[in-house]
Each structure stands twice: as C-alpha cells, then as structure tokens.
Coordinates of C-alpha atoms in Angstrom, one line a residue:
M1 CA 4.4 -27.6 -5.7
D2 CA 6.7 -25.4 -7.5
T3 CA 5.7 -21.5 -6.3
G4 CA 5.7 -20.4 -9.9
E5 CA 2.8 -23.2 -10.8
L6 CA 1.0 -22.1 -7.1
L7 CA 1.0 -18.4 -8.5
T8 CA -0.5 -19.1 -11.8
G9 CA -2.3 -16.1 -13.2
A10 CA -1.1 -13.5 -10.4
V11 CA 0.5 -10.5 -10.8
L12 CA 3.4 -10.3 -9.2
P13 CA 5.2 -7.3 -7.6
D14 CA 8.5 -6.7 -10.4
G15 CA 10.8 -4.7 -7.7
K16 CA 10.8 -1.7 -9.7
G17 CA 7.4 -0.3 -9.2
F18 CA 6.0 1.6 -6.3
N19 CA 9.4 0.3 -3.9
A20 CA 11.6 2.4 -6.3
L21 CA 9.3 5.8 -6.9
L22 CA 10.8 7.8 -4.0
P23 CA 14.4 7.3 -4.7
A24 CA 13.5 8.3 -8.4
S25 CA 11.5 11.1 -7.4
L26 CA 14.3 12.5 -5.4
A27 CA 17.1 11.6 -8.3
A28 CA 14.7 13.9 -10.8
V29 CA 15.8 17.1 -8.6
G30 CA 19.4 16.0 -8.0
L31 CA 19.0 14.6 -4.7
S32 CA 20.8 11.4 -4.3
I33 CA 20.6 9.0 -1.2
P34 CA 24.6 8.2 0.6
D35 CA 25.5 4.6 0.2
F36 CA 22.5 3.1 -1.4
T37 CA 21.8 1.6 -4.4
A38 CA 18.4 2.3 -5.1
P39 CA 15.9 -0.4 -6.6
T40 CA 15.4 1.0 -10.8
L41 CA 12.0 2.4 -11.4
A42 CA 10.1 0.8 -14.2
V43 CA 9.3 3.8 -16.4
S44 CA 11.9 6.7 -16.4
L45 CA 11.0 10.3 -14.8
P46 CA 12.3 13.5 -16.4
S47 CA 14.5 16.0 -14.7
A48 CA 13.4 19.3 -12.9
K49 CA 14.2 21.9 -10.3
Q50 CA 11.3 20.7 -8.0
V51 CA 9.2 17.6 -7.6
C52 CA 5.6 16.7 -5.9
L53 CA 5.1 13.3 -5.8
I54 CA 0.9 12.9 -4.7
V55 CA 0.0 9.3 -3.8
V56 CA -3.6 8.5 -4.5
D57 CA -4.8 6.1 -2.0
G58 CA -6.7 3.1 -3.9
L59 CA -6.6 4.8 -7.4
G60 CA -5.4 1.4 -9.6
Y61 CA -4.2 1.5 -12.9
Q62 CA -7.4 -0.3 -14.3
Q63 CA -9.8 1.9 -12.6
L64 CA -7.9 5.1 -14.0
Q65 CA -8.9 3.6 -17.3
D66 CA -12.4 2.4 -16.6
Y67 CA -13.3 6.4 -15.7
R68 CA -11.0 8.2 -17.9
G69 CA -14.1 10.2 -19.3
H70 CA -14.2 11.6 -15.8
I71 CA -10.7 12.8 -15.3
P72 CA -9.7 15.7 -17.7
T73 CA -6.8 16.7 -15.7
L74 CA -5.2 13.3 -15.3
R75 CA -5.7 12.5 -19.2
S76 CA -3.6 15.6 -19.9
L77 CA -0.9 14.9 -18.4
G78 CA -1.3 11.1 -19.8
I79 CA -2.5 8.1 -18.0
D80 CA -0.6 5.0 -20.1
N81 CA 2.2 4.2 -18.0
Y82 CA 2.0 1.8 -15.0
I83 CA 4.1 0.2 -12.4
H84 CA 3.9 -2.1 -10.1
S85 CA 2.5 -1.9 -6.2
V86 CA 4.2 -4.4 -4.0
A87 CA 2.6 -7.5 -1.9
P88 CA 0.4 -7.4 -0.3
T89 CA -1.4 -4.6 -1.7
T90 CA -2.1 -2.7 1.0
T91 CA -1.3 0.7 2.2
S92 CA 1.0 -0.1 5.5
T93 CA 2.9 -2.3 3.6
A94 CA 3.0 0.0 0.3
L95 CA 3.9 3.0 2.2
T96 CA 6.6 1.4 4.0
A97 CA 8.1 0.3 0.9
L98 CA 7.5 3.8 -0.6
G99 CA 9.8 5.1 2.6
T100 CA 12.2 2.6 2.5
A101 CA 12.4 1.0 -0.6
A102 CA 12.3 -2.4 1.4
L103 CA 9.7 -5.0 0.7
A104 CA 7.7 -6.9 3.3
G105 CA 10.5 -9.4 3.8
S106 CA 13.0 -6.7 5.2
S107 CA 10.7 -4.3 6.7
A108 CA 8.5 -7.0 8.4
V109 CA 5.5 -4.5 7.5
G110 CA 3.3 -7.6 5.6
G111 CA -0.3 -6.5 5.9
Y112 CA -3.3 -4.5 7.5
T113 CA -3.0 -6.6 10.4
L114 CA -0.5 -8.9 12.0
R115 CA 0.3 -11.1 15.1
S116 CA 2.6 -9.5 17.4
P117 CA 5.3 -11.8 19.3
V118 CA 5.4 -10.0 22.6
N119 CA 1.8 -10.6 23.2
N120 CA 0.4 -12.7 20.4
K121 CA -2.4 -10.4 19.9
V122 CA -3.3 -9.5 16.4
F123 CA -2.7 -5.6 16.0
N124 CA -3.1 -2.9 13.0
L125 CA -0.2 -1.5 11.1
I126 CA -1.5 1.6 10.6
N127 CA -1.8 2.7 14.3
W128 CA 0.3 0.4 15.8
E129 CA -2.1 0.1 18.7
G130 CA -1.3 -3.1 21.1
V131 CA 2.1 -4.2 19.5
Q132 CA 4.0 -3.6 22.6
M133 CA 7.3 -2.7 21.2
P134 CA 8.5 0.0 19.8
V135 CA 7.7 0.6 15.9
E136 CA 11.8 1.4 15.6
N137 CA 12.5 -2.0 16.7
W138 CA 10.2 -3.7 14.5
Q139 CA 10.5 -2.0 11.3
I140 CA 14.2 -1.8 11.6
Q141 CA 14.9 -0.5 7.8
P142 CA 16.5 3.2 7.4
T143 CA 14.1 5.4 5.7
I144 CA 15.0 7.0 2.8
F145 CA 14.7 10.4 4.4
E146 CA 17.1 9.1 7.2
R147 CA 19.5 7.9 4.8
L148 CA 19.5 11.8 3.1
K149 CA 21.3 12.8 5.9
T150 CA 21.8 16.3 5.8
Q151 CA 20.0 16.6 2.4
V152 CA 16.6 15.6 4.4
V153 CA 16.1 20.0 4.5
D154 CA 15.1 19.7 0.7
T155 CA 12.1 17.6 1.3
C156 CA 8.6 17.6 3.4
L157 CA 6.0 15.7 4.0
I158 CA 2.3 16.8 3.9
Q159 CA 0.5 15.0 6.9
P160 CA -2.9 15.9 8.7
A161 CA -2.0 16.3 12.6
K162 CA -3.0 13.0 13.6
Y163 CA -0.6 11.3 11.3
V164 CA 2.7 13.1 12.3
N165 CA 3.9 10.8 14.6
S166 CA 1.4 7.7 13.9
G167 CA 3.1 4.3 14.0
L168 CA 3.0 3.9 10.0
T169 CA 4.6 7.7 9.8
R170 CA 7.4 6.1 12.0
A171 CA 7.5 2.8 10.0
A172 CA 7.4 4.6 6.6
F173 CA 8.6 8.2 6.6
R174 CA 10.6 8.7 10.2
G175 CA 13.3 11.2 9.8
A176 CA 11.4 13.5 7.1
P177 CA 10.5 17.3 7.8
Y178 CA 6.6 17.6 7.7
Q179 CA 4.2 20.7 7.3
I180 CA 0.2 20.0 8.9
V181 CA -2.2 20.3 6.4
M182 CA -4.9 22.4 7.8
G183 CA -8.3 21.0 7.1
A184 CA -10.0 17.9 5.1
K185 CA -8.7 18.4 1.1
Q186 CA -6.4 20.9 1.6
E187 CA -3.5 19.0 1.0
L188 CA -2.3 20.1 -2.5
I189 CA -2.5 24.1 -1.2
S190 CA -0.3 23.4 1.3
A191 CA 1.9 21.5 -0.9
Q192 CA 1.8 24.9 -3.6
R193 CA 2.7 26.7 -0.2
V194 CA 5.6 24.4 0.5
L195 CA 6.8 24.2 -3.0
S196 CA 6.9 27.9 -3.3
T197 CA 9.7 28.4 -0.6
G198 CA 11.7 26.6 -3.0
V199 CA 11.9 22.8 -1.0
K200 CA 12.9 20.4 -3.5
F201 CA 11.0 17.3 -2.9
V202 CA 7.2 17.5 -1.5
Y203 CA 5.0 14.3 -0.5
V204 CA 1.3 14.3 -0.5
H205 CA -1.0 11.2 0.4
W206 CA -4.3 11.6 -0.7
K207 CA -6.9 9.4 1.4
Y208 CA -10.1 10.4 0.3
L209 CA -10.7 8.0 -2.8
D210 CA -9.7 4.8 -0.5
A211 CA -12.2 5.3 1.7
A212 CA -15.3 5.9 -0.3
G213 CA -14.2 2.9 -1.8
H214 CA -14.1 0.6 1.4
K215 CA -17.5 2.1 2.1
Y216 CA -19.3 2.2 -1.1
G217 CA -17.3 0.4 -3.6
V218 CA -15.3 1.3 -6.7
S219 CA -17.8 1.1 -9.0
S220 CA -20.0 3.6 -6.7
A221 CA -21.0 7.0 -7.7
Q222 CA -19.4 8.1 -4.8
W223 CA -16.0 7.0 -5.5
L224 CA -16.2 8.7 -8.9
A225 CA -17.4 11.8 -7.1
E226 CA -14.5 11.5 -5.2
L227 CA -12.2 11.1 -8.2
E228 CA -13.8 13.9 -10.1
I229 CA -12.9 15.9 -6.8
F230 CA -9.5 15.0 -7.0
D231 CA -9.0 15.9 -10.5
G232 CA -10.7 19.0 -10.5
L233 CA -8.1 20.3 -7.4
L234 CA -5.5 19.1 -9.3
K235 CA -6.2 21.5 -12.1
E236 CA -5.9 24.0 -9.9
F237 CA -2.6 22.5 -8.4
L238 CA -1.0 22.7 -11.6
R239 CA -2.0 26.5 -12.5
T240 CA -0.3 27.3 -9.4
V241 CA 2.7 24.9 -8.8
P242 CA 6.2 26.9 -9.1
K243 CA 8.0 26.8 -12.8
D244 CA 10.2 23.6 -13.6
T245 CA 8.1 21.5 -11.4
L246 CA 7.6 17.9 -12.1
V247 CA 4.2 16.8 -10.5
V248 CA 4.0 12.7 -10.2
V249 CA 0.6 11.1 -9.3
S250 CA 0.6 7.9 -8.3
A251 CA -1.1 5.1 -5.9
D252 CA -0.1 2.4 -3.1
H253 CA -2.5 -0.3 -4.7
G254 CA -5.8 -0.4 -6.8
M255 CA -9.0 -1.8 -5.2
I256 CA -11.9 -4.0 -6.2
D257 CA -15.7 -4.4 -5.4
A258 CA -15.9 -7.4 -2.8
G259 CA -17.8 -10.7 -3.9
E260 CA -18.3 -13.8 -1.9
K261 CA -16.9 -13.4 1.8
I262 CA -16.1 -16.9 2.7
D263 CA -16.3 -17.2 6.8
L264 CA -14.0 -19.7 8.3
A265 CA -16.6 -19.7 11.2
D266 CA -18.7 -21.7 9.1
S267 CA -15.9 -24.2 7.9
K268 CA -14.7 -26.8 10.0
I269 CA -12.5 -27.9 6.9
L270 CA -10.9 -24.5 6.7
D271 CA -10.8 -23.4 10.7
K272 CA -8.9 -26.8 11.4
D273 CA -5.3 -25.9 13.0
V274 CA -5.9 -22.4 12.6
Q275 CA -4.2 -20.7 15.8
E276 CA -5.2 -17.1 14.8
V277 CA -5.6 -15.0 11.9
A278 CA -4.6 -11.9 10.5
G279 CA -4.0 -9.6 7.5
E280 CA -7.4 -8.5 5.5
E281 CA -9.9 -10.7 3.7
R282 CA -7.7 -10.5 0.5
A283 CA -4.6 -11.6 1.9
L284 CA -4.9 -13.6 5.0
H285 CA -2.3 -14.3 7.2
I286 CA -3.0 -17.7 8.9
Y287 CA -0.8 -19.1 12.2
T288 CA -0.6 -22.3 12.9
D289 CA 1.5 -25.6 14.1
Y290 CA 1.1 -26.9 10.7
P291 CA 1.5 -25.0 7.5
A292 CA 1.9 -27.4 5.1
E293 CA -1.1 -29.6 6.2
L294 CA -3.4 -26.5 6.4
A295 CA -2.2 -25.1 3.1
N296 CA -3.0 -28.3 1.5
R297 CA -6.2 -28.6 3.2
W298 CA -7.1 -25.0 1.6
R299 CA -6.0 -25.6 -1.5
T300 CA -8.0 -28.6 -2.1
T301 CA -11.1 -26.9 -0.3
V302 CA -11.0 -23.3 -2.2
G303 CA -9.8 -24.7 -5.2
D304 CA -9.6 -21.5 -8.2
K305 CA -10.8 -19.0 -5.3
A306 CA -7.5 -18.4 -4.0
W307 CA -3.6 -18.7 -4.2
V308 CA -2.6 -20.6 -1.1
L309 CA 1.3 -20.5 0.0
T310 CA 2.9 -21.7 2.9
Q311 CA 5.7 -18.9 4.4
A312 CA 8.4 -21.3 3.1
E313 CA 6.4 -21.0 -0.2
L314 CA 6.3 -17.6 0.2
A315 CA 10.0 -17.0 0.6
T316 CA 10.8 -19.0 -2.3
S317 CA 8.5 -17.0 -4.5
A318 CA 10.4 -13.8 -3.3
I319 CA 7.5 -11.9 -4.0
C320 CA 8.0 -10.3 -0.6
G321 CA 11.8 -10.2 -1.2
D322 CA 14.1 -12.2 1.0
L323 CA 12.2 -13.0 4.2
L324 CA 14.5 -12.0 7.0
P325 CA 14.5 -13.6 10.3
F326 CA 11.8 -11.4 12.0
A327 CA 9.7 -11.2 8.9
R328 CA 9.5 -15.3 9.2
K329 CA 8.7 -14.4 12.8
V330 CA 5.7 -12.1 12.8
L331 CA 4.3 -13.2 9.0
G332 CA 1.8 -15.8 8.6
D333 CA 2.8 -19.3 8.3
V334 CA 0.4 -19.6 5.4
V335 CA -0.5 -16.7 3.5
V336 CA -4.0 -16.6 1.1
F337 CA -4.5 -14.4 -1.4
A338 CA -7.9 -14.3 -2.6
K339 CA -8.3 -14.7 -6.2
D340 CA -11.2 -12.8 -8.4
N341 CA -13.3 -11.1 -6.3
Y342 CA -13.5 -13.6 -3.2
G343 CA -12.6 -12.7 0.3
F344 CA -11.8 -15.1 3.4
V345 CA -13.0 -13.4 6.6
D346 CA -13.5 -14.7 10.3
S347 CA -16.9 -13.5 11.8
R348 CA -15.7 -14.5 15.4
R349 CA -12.4 -11.9 14.9
L350 CA -14.0 -8.9 12.8
S351 CA -15.8 -6.1 13.6
S352 CA -19.0 -5.7 11.7
A353 CA -17.7 -2.8 9.6
A354 CA -14.7 -4.8 8.8
L355 CA -16.6 -7.8 7.5
N356 CA -18.9 -5.2 5.2
L357 CA -16.3 -3.4 3.3
R358 CA -17.7 -3.0 -0.2
G359 CA -14.3 -2.1 -1.7
V360 CA -11.1 -4.7 -0.3
H361 CA -7.5 -5.1 -1.9
G362 CA -4.4 -6.7 -0.6
S363 CA -4.3 -9.5 -3.4
L364 CA -2.5 -10.0 -6.5
T365 CA -5.2 -9.5 -9.1
A366 CA -4.0 -6.8 -12.1
A367 CA -6.7 -4.6 -10.7
E368 CA -5.0 -4.2 -7.3
V369 CA -1.4 -4.5 -8.3
L370 CA -1.3 -2.0 -11.2
V371 CA -1.1 1.3 -10.4
P372 CA -0.8 4.7 -12.6
L373 CA 2.2 6.8 -13.0
V374 CA 1.3 10.1 -14.1
G375 CA 3.9 12.8 -14.6
E376 CA 4.8 16.2 -15.9
V377 CA 7.1 19.1 -15.9
K378 CA 5.0 22.2 -15.2

C-alpha cells in the first residue's frame, strides 16, 4: 500500500518547524552556524540584539486557541502563527530535533522509550537509564551548540540542576553553557538575569504545563491554572527584559485527553509475534521478526483507530527524515500512531502511572503536531 494512503488524515511534520527553530532564533541575533545549512523555519523571525526562546512543554496550537480568553499576555503578542512539531510528537524526540536540527531518522531519538541493542531492554530516552551505552554513541549528530564553536559563549540554557548532565540534555544540547535555575517556576527570572549580562541567546524549557496535562488532562482546571500562571509570569518577564530582546514562545508538542486504551494483553491477535513494545501509547514501537504480517494484522484489527507502518514504510514516508543505519536498528519494526484519542498499551509492561495518564501525545493529529510560534521584539 502507498505510504501516502497509509497516512491519510495525518498531519505530517514538514521539516520547517520545530527542528528549524533554534537556527532561526540564533540567526535573528546574528549568530551563524559554521559549515552548516540549517533548515528553513516556516515563519520568519525578526532581528534583534538578544533572543530568549521559551519552549512550553505540551502547549499545542489548538490548545492555545481553545483557551485564548485566559492568556492576555500571549494574546497581546499574537497567537495566530504555528509551526509543525516532529514525529513522534514527544519531548525526547522534539528537544533533540530542536538542539540538533536533526529528525529522528538521523538522531535515532525516536520516542519516549526504545529498545537498547546492547541488552534488548526497553529504556527511557528522558533519563537514558539502562541503555548500557554512552548517549554520545547513540545520538551522534552534532548539536547546534557544538557547531557554534567559539560563538557558543554567547548562548545559555536555563536548567534545573538535575537536568544539567542528564541523558536527554547530552543528546540534545551538549556543548551549551548553562545557568542553574533556583527553585520551581523561577526559569524566567533566571533568564532575565542572564539576558541582563548581554548574552545573545537564552533558552528556557517550561515543563509544568506538560506535567499537569499528563496528570489531569488538557481540559482540566489544573491544566488551565498552569497556563494562566505561565501567562502571568510571562507578563512580568516581558516588562523586565532588556530593550531590543526578541521573545519567542513555542512548544515541543501538543496534547490530547486520553480516550479508550487498547491493551495488547487482552488481544491475542494484536499480541501475536510481538517481541517487545516501546514508545508510548500514542506512538508505539513494536519489535517483531514478522513486520509485514504483523502490520497487516494490526490494520485489519484496529481499522480507523491507528496509522500502522512497517519500518520500511516509515522510511519511505520520510516523516522521520532519512533513516540512517543505527536508527533502523533501534526503531520499531512496526510503528503505530494512534488516531482520534485512542491509545495502545501493554499492561504487562507498563506501570500503573503510565497506564493511567489523563493527557497523552506522540501521534500525528493536528492537536499534537501543530505548535504555536509567538514572537515579539521588546
């Protein structure tokens, strides 16, 4: 079957979105990346003396529109522009794409969890515990910060101490200078202080909205409260940033409220020939010796509940870019992207917390792929 037909209805990454955001932000303040042709961002950014890039984890473009009445600060900056995230629409993949401009086919950071080729165990690509190989041997693409060479002194990442040398930080941002943030929700205060020293580029990752979404769902009062808190803190930040600072707000992915969760443990048909399962419930990696047979069986069984691709079809589709040899080794033999608000889980392999997430992401719906691009020079 043609891959275009297999992905009918999906919103696909376009290569001009989140993976192009960091080079575009650097270019806005005159920082060039030597010997590197950066992807073109779909929405142009204005020039400025300094730039602060704020990534609000889990804030999709559609969610921003749904709650536009609650975000006076963001609304004042203009919330009508969006870009595309990457595939899968999950933090580890998106942040690695941000920091390297490389899609999952090149970085091999293709999901929330994957199977390690060293011990055939599934591990987490946020903390990288249990992979049994150096992160730098897995994700071999140079980061933008490494490519900047001497210009890297003009950049800074704002991070909590526990993330400074984490696996994901090494995969996505190695080589970047950092400033440790002191206390929860103090990231924007730290960013303002760094900008006041004259640093040209500052990056902030705002994690709190995603955490509320996973626990309570994106239609919850708790999620909305976190969005309002961020909007209020952003207002104060905009008041205090140095003159001629470009403030850019975007997101790594959107999120939906979870619906029916289809459990492989309850289906002999879906579970047949499955060696291991990784990824997450909206973007499943299945490892098998029989990918074509398994994919066809899944398509027949789940019907319009998922887009099901063999790894060969994933490569042809190019939604993860070109699949380099190592990516072919570690990504699933079959990849399942859930449609609507369905999820696919295996209760024999997942914790109760993972099984009971209220907000989820990873797939190719507009709510997950489209992310805002809000920017203004102050």
